[in-house]
Amino acid sequence: MNRPVTLTFSPLYQQIQAVLLARVVSGEWAPGTFIPSESALAKEYAVSVGTLRKSLDALASDQVVIRHHGKGTVVATHDTDRSLFQFFHLVRLDGKRSLPSSRVLLRKQRAPTPEEVKILALEIGEKVIHIKRVRDLDGSPTLLEDVVVSARFFSGLEIAPLPLPNTLYQLYEKQFGCSVANAEERLSAVAANEADEIHLEVKKGTPLLEIRRIAKDLQGRPVEWRVSRCETSQYCYFNEL
Amino acid sequence: MNRPVTLTFSPLYQQIQAVLLARVVSGEWAPGTFIPSESALAKEYAVSVGTLRKSLDALASDQVVIRHHGKGTVVATHDTDRSLFQFFHLVRLDGKRSLPSSRVLLRKQRAPTPEEVKILALEIGEKVIHIKRVRDLDGSPTLLEDVVVSARFFSGLEIAPLPLPNTLYQLYEKQFGCSVANAEERLSAVAANEADEIHLEVKKGTPLLEIRRIAKDLQGRPVEWRVSRCETSQYCYFNEL
DNA sequence: TACAATTTGTGCGTATGTATA
DNA sequence: ATATACATACGCACAAATTGT
């Protein structure tokens, strides 16, 4: 009797990779801290170091951990250069990179729009926190952003702390235990409206680059919906393929 | 006597990776063909299979080769789905992907602009070939493109063949032995001009997404400069971070 | 259908090199 | 100098996919 079942087979190193990821997600291994050594983990899971290495290398290529020769392996945080620019693609036309400062225009809790319910996979009755801010690059207002997150996971974000750091993902990580791991962005060109005219100091109708981002955590759950409208006379969106 | 020389040390697997890449670049291993097996290459270079595997895995992650379980390793081409969408990021607003058809408006050899000389690293006196085309997505004109390449490396592109395939990189690969390996793109929002008005059927001043791309070959040399102006009411530029 | 040959994928164990504390 | 941890390199065994006999 032959059995055509494939079962849920997956290679050992992938199974271990998933387990290690789970320990990061659970908070057992916090961002910025060292995890046990290769040999210790290999012993714990009763596999060879080589197999465990493959798991860690995969997590490293996913930016979940960072390996340091001679020191150890740390859980990735959002305060390294590499990580900061993973989600910030605006560069000056001359190629220089810099991070923006920001001024918060609005911060409140409210009911979600139907679009937000869909994008953030919200449950019925769940509220959202909405932050609107202007981000300055080299002193001139360049980005007008609307940031929306679930009020359930980010309870209190609408009141404290003051001021907001301009790298929100560090705040999500430290204050709310939520690590943004990846995101998808959709870009299009739009005409400036009245709000843009006021906050970005451009004329109505000026072409703006609109970036719509869905940010996801380590488990792939959508955690933030962000729309950025950008004035691109001095800056552009840089992407390497 | 201790020797403080570091020399030009690099790991064995990286040295071999470079040698294997060179054999692809030289044309010895053409795109679409199988290269020798791991064990054969390991024997040839007198290294362990494990070491040679690391070299091949690295080349595979750079999209230079594609590994096939049970069959062998082939040099990557530009006619696979994976590869086609590496350089084409426009998707419908509903998320569907499709490839455009194209109509050539202009195709000629001419002297380069100073900007083109710089971007393509042209030598003095070198000419360029300039192709202007409109690309239709789902039947409506969506992209207006200017493609510029060196006339030295792409001699004859301005006359033959007719018609041009809409995936130019396949043509570069097959007719000119030039494999585009990666690219950098800079995006900004611009207002439609008279040419856009005619070819994209939009009013002058309509916001367009402008994509400026520098495409590079396996050795990192710039081989193509491309400016695409895109009408983004039905499509957007999709990017995964 | 069965079997063998080839090729890549997975997994183990070990030795040695290099970076860090 | 020593200990620890990651990086490189080797060799072997077996699994899984593909192809041809």
mmCIF file with all atom_site columns, C-alpha atoms in Angstrom, chain B residues 69-164:
data_model
loop_
_atom_site.group_PDB
_atom_site.id
_atom_site.type_symbol
_atom_site.label_atom_id
_atom_site.label_alt_id
_atom_site.label_comp_id
_atom_site.label_asym_id
_atom_site.label_entity_id
_atom_site.label_seq_id
_atom_site.pdbx_PDB_ins_code
_atom_site.Cartn_x
_atom_site.Cartn_y
_atom_site.Cartn_z
_atom_site.occupancy
_atom_site.B_iso_or_equiv
_atom_site.pdbx_formal_charge
_atom_site.auth_seq_id
_atom_site.auth_comp_id
_atom_site.auth_asym_id
_atom_site.auth_atom_id
_atom_site.pdbx_PDB_model_num
ATOM 1  C CA . HIS B 1 69  ? 17.153 20.452 -8.505  1.00 0.00 ? 69  HIS B CA 1
ATOM 2  C CA . GLY B 1 70  ? 18.066 17.256 -10.298 1.00 0.00 ? 70  GLY B CA 1
ATOM 3  C CA . LYS B 1 71  ? 18.924 18.948 -13.580 1.00 0.00 ? 71  LYS B CA 1
ATOM 4  C CA . GLY B 1 72  ? 21.729 21.408 -13.220 1.00 0.00 ? 72  GLY B CA 1
ATOM 5  C CA . THR B 1 73  ? 22.611 25.082 -13.149 1.00 0.00 ? 73  THR B CA 1
ATOM 6  C CA . VAL B 1 74  ? 21.797 27.430 -16.043 1.00 0.00 ? 74  VAL B CA 1
ATOM 7  C CA . VAL B 1 75  ? 22.976 30.943 -16.799 1.00 0.00 ? 75  VAL B CA 1
ATOM 8  C CA . ALA B 1 76  ? 20.055 33.309 -16.212 1.00 0.00 ? 76  ALA B CA 1
ATOM 9  C CA . THR B 1 77  ? 18.221 34.889 -19.128 1.00 0.00 ? 77  THR B CA 1
ATOM 10 C CA . HIS B 1 78  ? 15.779 37.747 -19.453 1.00 0.00 ? 78  HIS B CA 1
ATOM 11 C CA . ASP B 1 79  ? 12.896 35.606 -20.627 1.00 0.00 ? 79  ASP B CA 1
ATOM 12 C CA . THR B 1 80  ? 11.750 34.112 -17.361 1.00 0.00 ? 80  THR B CA 1
ATOM 13 C CA . ASP B 1 81  ? 8.838  35.548 -15.405 1.00 0.00 ? 81  ASP B CA 1
ATOM 14 C CA . ARG B 1 82  ? 11.051 36.254 -12.445 1.00 0.00 ? 82  ARG B CA 1
ATOM 15 C CA . SER B 1 83  ? 13.486 38.182 -14.547 1.00 0.00 ? 83  SER B CA 1
ATOM 16 C CA . LEU B 1 84  ? 10.925 40.087 -16.599 1.00 0.00 ? 84  LEU B CA 1
ATOM 17 C CA . PHE B 1 85  ? 9.425  41.673 -13.527 1.00 0.00 ? 85  PHE B CA 1
ATOM 18 C CA . GLN B 1 86  ? 12.765 42.457 -11.943 1.00 0.00 ? 86  GLN B CA 1
ATOM 19 C CA . PHE B 1 87  ? 12.882 45.571 -14.092 1.00 0.00 ? 87  PHE B CA 1
ATOM 20 C CA . PHE B 1 88  ? 9.208  46.211 -14.646 1.00 0.00 ? 88  PHE B CA 1
ATOM 21 C CA . HIS B 1 89  ? 7.491  47.537 -11.551 1.00 0.00 ? 89  HIS B CA 1
ATOM 22 C CA . LEU B 1 90  ? 4.278  48.942 -12.957 1.00 0.00 ? 90  LEU B CA 1
ATOM 23 C CA . VAL B 1 91  ? 1.184  47.116 -11.790 1.00 0.00 ? 91  VAL B CA 1
ATOM 24 C CA . ARG B 1 92  ? -2.516 47.799 -12.152 1.00 0.00 ? 92  ARG B CA 1
ATOM 25 C CA . LEU B 1 93  ? -4.164 49.458 -9.197  1.00 0.00 ? 93  LEU B CA 1
ATOM 26 C CA . ASP B 1 94  ? -5.994 46.189 -8.509  1.00 0.00 ? 94  ASP B CA 1
ATOM 27 C CA . GLY B 1 95  ? -2.618 44.449 -8.228  1.00 0.00 ? 95  GLY B CA 1
ATOM 28 C CA . LYS B 1 96  ? -2.655 42.515 -11.509 1.00 0.00 ? 96  LYS B CA 1
ATOM 29 C CA . ARG B 1 97  ? 0.561  42.412 -13.502 1.00 0.00 ? 97  ARG B CA 1
ATOM 30 C CA . SER B 1 98  ? 0.873  42.510 -17.253 1.00 0.00 ? 98  SER B CA 1
ATOM 31 C CA . LEU B 1 99  ? 3.561  43.357 -19.751 1.00 0.00 ? 99  LEU B CA 1
ATOM 32 C CA . PRO B 1 100 ? 3.160  46.199 -22.232 1.00 0.00 ? 100 PRO B CA 1
ATOM 33 C CA . SER B 1 101 ? 3.249  46.251 -25.997 1.00 0.00 ? 101 SER B CA 1
ATOM 34 C CA . SER B 1 102 ? 5.165  49.072 -27.610 1.00 0.00 ? 102 SER B CA 1
ATOM 35 C CA . ARG B 1 103 ? 5.194  51.393 -30.643 1.00 0.00 ? 103 ARG B CA 1
ATOM 36 C CA . VAL B 1 104 ? 8.490  52.904 -31.704 1.00 0.00 ? 104 VAL B CA 1
ATOM 37 C CA . LEU B 1 105 ? 8.333  56.612 -32.478 1.00 0.00 ? 105 LEU B CA 1
ATOM 38 C CA . LEU B 1 106 ? 11.964 57.270 -33.213 1.00 0.00 ? 106 LEU B CA 1
ATOM 39 C CA . ARG B 1 107 ? 15.150 55.310 -33.606 1.00 0.00 ? 107 ARG B CA 1
ATOM 40 C CA . LYS B 1 108 ? 18.379 56.974 -34.640 1.00 0.00 ? 108 LYS B CA 1
ATOM 41 C CA . GLN B 1 109 ? 22.041 57.421 -33.982 1.00 0.00 ? 109 GLN B CA 1
ATOM 42 C CA . ARG B 1 110 ? 23.205 60.808 -32.761 1.00 0.00 ? 110 ARG B CA 1
ATOM 43 C CA . ALA B 1 111 ? 25.806 62.604 -30.652 1.00 0.00 ? 111 ALA B CA 1
ATOM 44 C CA . PRO B 1 112 ? 25.289 62.277 -26.898 1.00 0.00 ? 112 PRO B CA 1
ATOM 45 C CA . THR B 1 113 ? 24.332 65.103 -24.553 1.00 0.00 ? 113 THR B CA 1
ATOM 46 C CA . PRO B 1 114 ? 26.847 65.949 -21.806 1.00 0.00 ? 114 PRO B CA 1
ATOM 47 C CA . GLU B 1 115 ? 24.536 64.258 -19.318 1.00 0.00 ? 115 GLU B CA 1
ATOM 48 C CA . GLU B 1 116 ? 24.529 61.056 -21.383 1.00 0.00 ? 116 GLU B CA 1
ATOM 49 C CA . VAL B 1 117 ? 28.320 61.119 -21.655 1.00 0.00 ? 117 VAL B CA 1
ATOM 50 C CA . LYS B 1 118 ? 28.562 61.230 -17.897 1.00 0.00 ? 118 LYS B CA 1
ATOM 51 C CA . ILE B 1 119 ? 25.899 58.654 -17.114 1.00 0.00 ? 119 ILE B CA 1
ATOM 52 C CA . LEU B 1 120 ? 27.002 56.087 -19.692 1.00 0.00 ? 120 LEU B CA 1
ATOM 53 C CA . ALA B 1 121 ? 30.712 56.836 -19.134 1.00 0.00 ? 121 ALA B CA 1
ATOM 54 C CA . LEU B 1 122 ? 31.158 57.422 -22.866 1.00 0.00 ? 122 LEU B CA 1
ATOM 55 C CA . GLU B 1 123 ? 34.515 58.091 -24.462 1.00 0.00 ? 123 GLU B CA 1
ATOM 56 C CA . ILE B 1 124 ? 35.063 61.246 -26.460 1.00 0.00 ? 124 ILE B CA 1
ATOM 57 C CA . GLY B 1 125 ? 33.526 61.132 -29.890 1.00 0.00 ? 125 GLY B CA 1
ATOM 58 C CA . GLU B 1 126 ? 31.407 58.111 -29.051 1.00 0.00 ? 126 GLU B CA 1
ATOM 59 C CA . LYS B 1 127 ? 27.859 58.233 -30.414 1.00 0.00 ? 127 LYS B CA 1
ATOM 60 C CA . VAL B 1 128 ? 24.629 56.960 -28.940 1.00 0.00 ? 128 VAL B CA 1
ATOM 61 C CA . ILE B 1 129 ? 21.510 55.273 -30.243 1.00 0.00 ? 129 ILE B CA 1
ATOM 62 C CA . HIS B 1 130 ? 18.274 56.874 -29.146 1.00 0.00 ? 130 HIS B CA 1
ATOM 63 C CA . ILE B 1 131 ? 14.951 55.054 -29.171 1.00 0.00 ? 131 ILE B CA 1
ATOM 64 C CA . LYS B 1 132 ? 11.695 56.759 -28.284 1.00 0.00 ? 132 LYS B CA 1
ATOM 65 C CA . ARG B 1 133 ? 8.596  54.637 -27.852 1.00 0.00 ? 133 ARG B CA 1
ATOM 66 C CA . VAL B 1 134 ? 5.137  54.503 -26.380 1.00 0.00 ? 134 VAL B CA 1
ATOM 67 C CA . ARG B 1 135 ? 4.180  51.456 -24.379 1.00 0.00 ? 135 ARG B CA 1
ATOM 68 C CA . ASP B 1 136 ? 0.564  50.401 -24.069 1.00 0.00 ? 136 ASP B CA 1
ATOM 69 C CA . LEU B 1 137 ? -0.812 48.590 -21.070 1.00 0.00 ? 137 LEU B CA 1
ATOM 70 C CA . ASP B 1 138 ? -4.171 46.890 -21.567 1.00 0.00 ? 138 ASP B CA 1
ATOM 71 C CA . GLY B 1 139 ? -4.632 48.851 -24.773 1.00 0.00 ? 139 GLY B CA 1
ATOM 72 C CA . SER B 1 140 ? -4.140 52.356 -23.467 1.00 0.00 ? 140 SER B CA 1
ATOM 73 C CA . PRO B 1 141 ? -0.912 54.372 -23.832 1.00 0.00 ? 141 PRO B CA 1
ATOM 74 C CA . THR B 1 142 ? 0.714  54.499 -20.408 1.00 0.00 ? 142 THR B CA 1
ATOM 75 C CA . LEU B 1 143 ? 4.454  54.932 -20.798 1.00 0.00 ? 143 LEU B CA 1
ATOM 76 C CA . LEU B 1 144 ? 6.505  57.322 -22.888 1.00 0.00 ? 144 LEU B CA 1
ATOM 77 C CA . GLU B 1 145 ? 10.100 56.157 -22.957 1.00 0.00 ? 145 GLU B CA 1
ATOM 78 C CA . ASP B 1 146 ? 13.450 57.455 -24.127 1.00 0.00 ? 146 ASP B CA 1
ATOM 79 C CA . VAL B 1 147 ? 16.115 54.768 -24.277 1.00 0.00 ? 147 VAL B CA 1
ATOM 80 C CA . VAL B 1 148 ? 19.753 55.680 -24.881 1.00 0.00 ? 148 VAL B CA 1
ATOM 81 C CA . VAL B 1 149 ? 22.661 53.259 -25.334 1.00 0.00 ? 149 VAL B CA 1
ATOM 82 C CA . SER B 1 150 ? 26.212 53.492 -26.588 1.00 0.00 ? 150 SER B CA 1
ATOM 83 C CA . ALA B 1 151 ? 26.425 53.082 -30.377 1.00 0.00 ? 151 ALA B CA 1
ATOM 84 C CA . ARG B 1 152 ? 29.767 51.357 -29.958 1.00 0.00 ? 152 ARG B CA 1
ATOM 85 C CA . PHE B 1 153 ? 28.387 48.382 -28.064 1.00 0.00 ? 153 PHE B CA 1
ATOM 86 C CA . PHE B 1 154 ? 24.999 48.293 -29.770 1.00 0.00 ? 154 PHE B CA 1
ATOM 87 C CA . SER B 1 155 ? 26.089 48.927 -33.334 1.00 0.00 ? 155 SER B CA 1
ATOM 88 C CA . GLY B 1 156 ? 23.189 48.310 -35.699 1.00 0.00 ? 156 GLY B CA 1
ATOM 89 C CA . LEU B 1 157 ? 20.430 48.628 -33.105 1.00 0.00 ? 157 LEU B CA 1
ATOM 90 C CA . GLU B 1 158 ? 19.209 51.783 -34.821 1.00 0.00 ? 158 GLU B CA 1
ATOM 91 C CA . ILE B 1 159 ? 18.358 49.930 -38.024 1.00 0.00 ? 159 ILE B CA 1
ATOM 92 C CA . ALA B 1 160 ? 17.580 46.279 -37.296 1.00 0.00 ? 160 ALA B CA 1
ATOM 93 C CA . PRO B 1 161 ? 15.599 44.320 -36.378 1.00 0.00 ? 161 PRO B CA 1
ATOM 94 C CA . LEU B 1 162 ? 12.116 45.478 -37.222 1.00 0.00 ? 162 LEU B CA 1
ATOM 95 C CA . PRO B 1 163 ? 10.048 45.435 -35.169 1.00 0.00 ? 163 PRO B CA 1
ATOM 96 C CA . LEU B 1 164 ? 11.765 45.770 -31.797 1.00 0.00 ? 164 LEU B CA 1
#
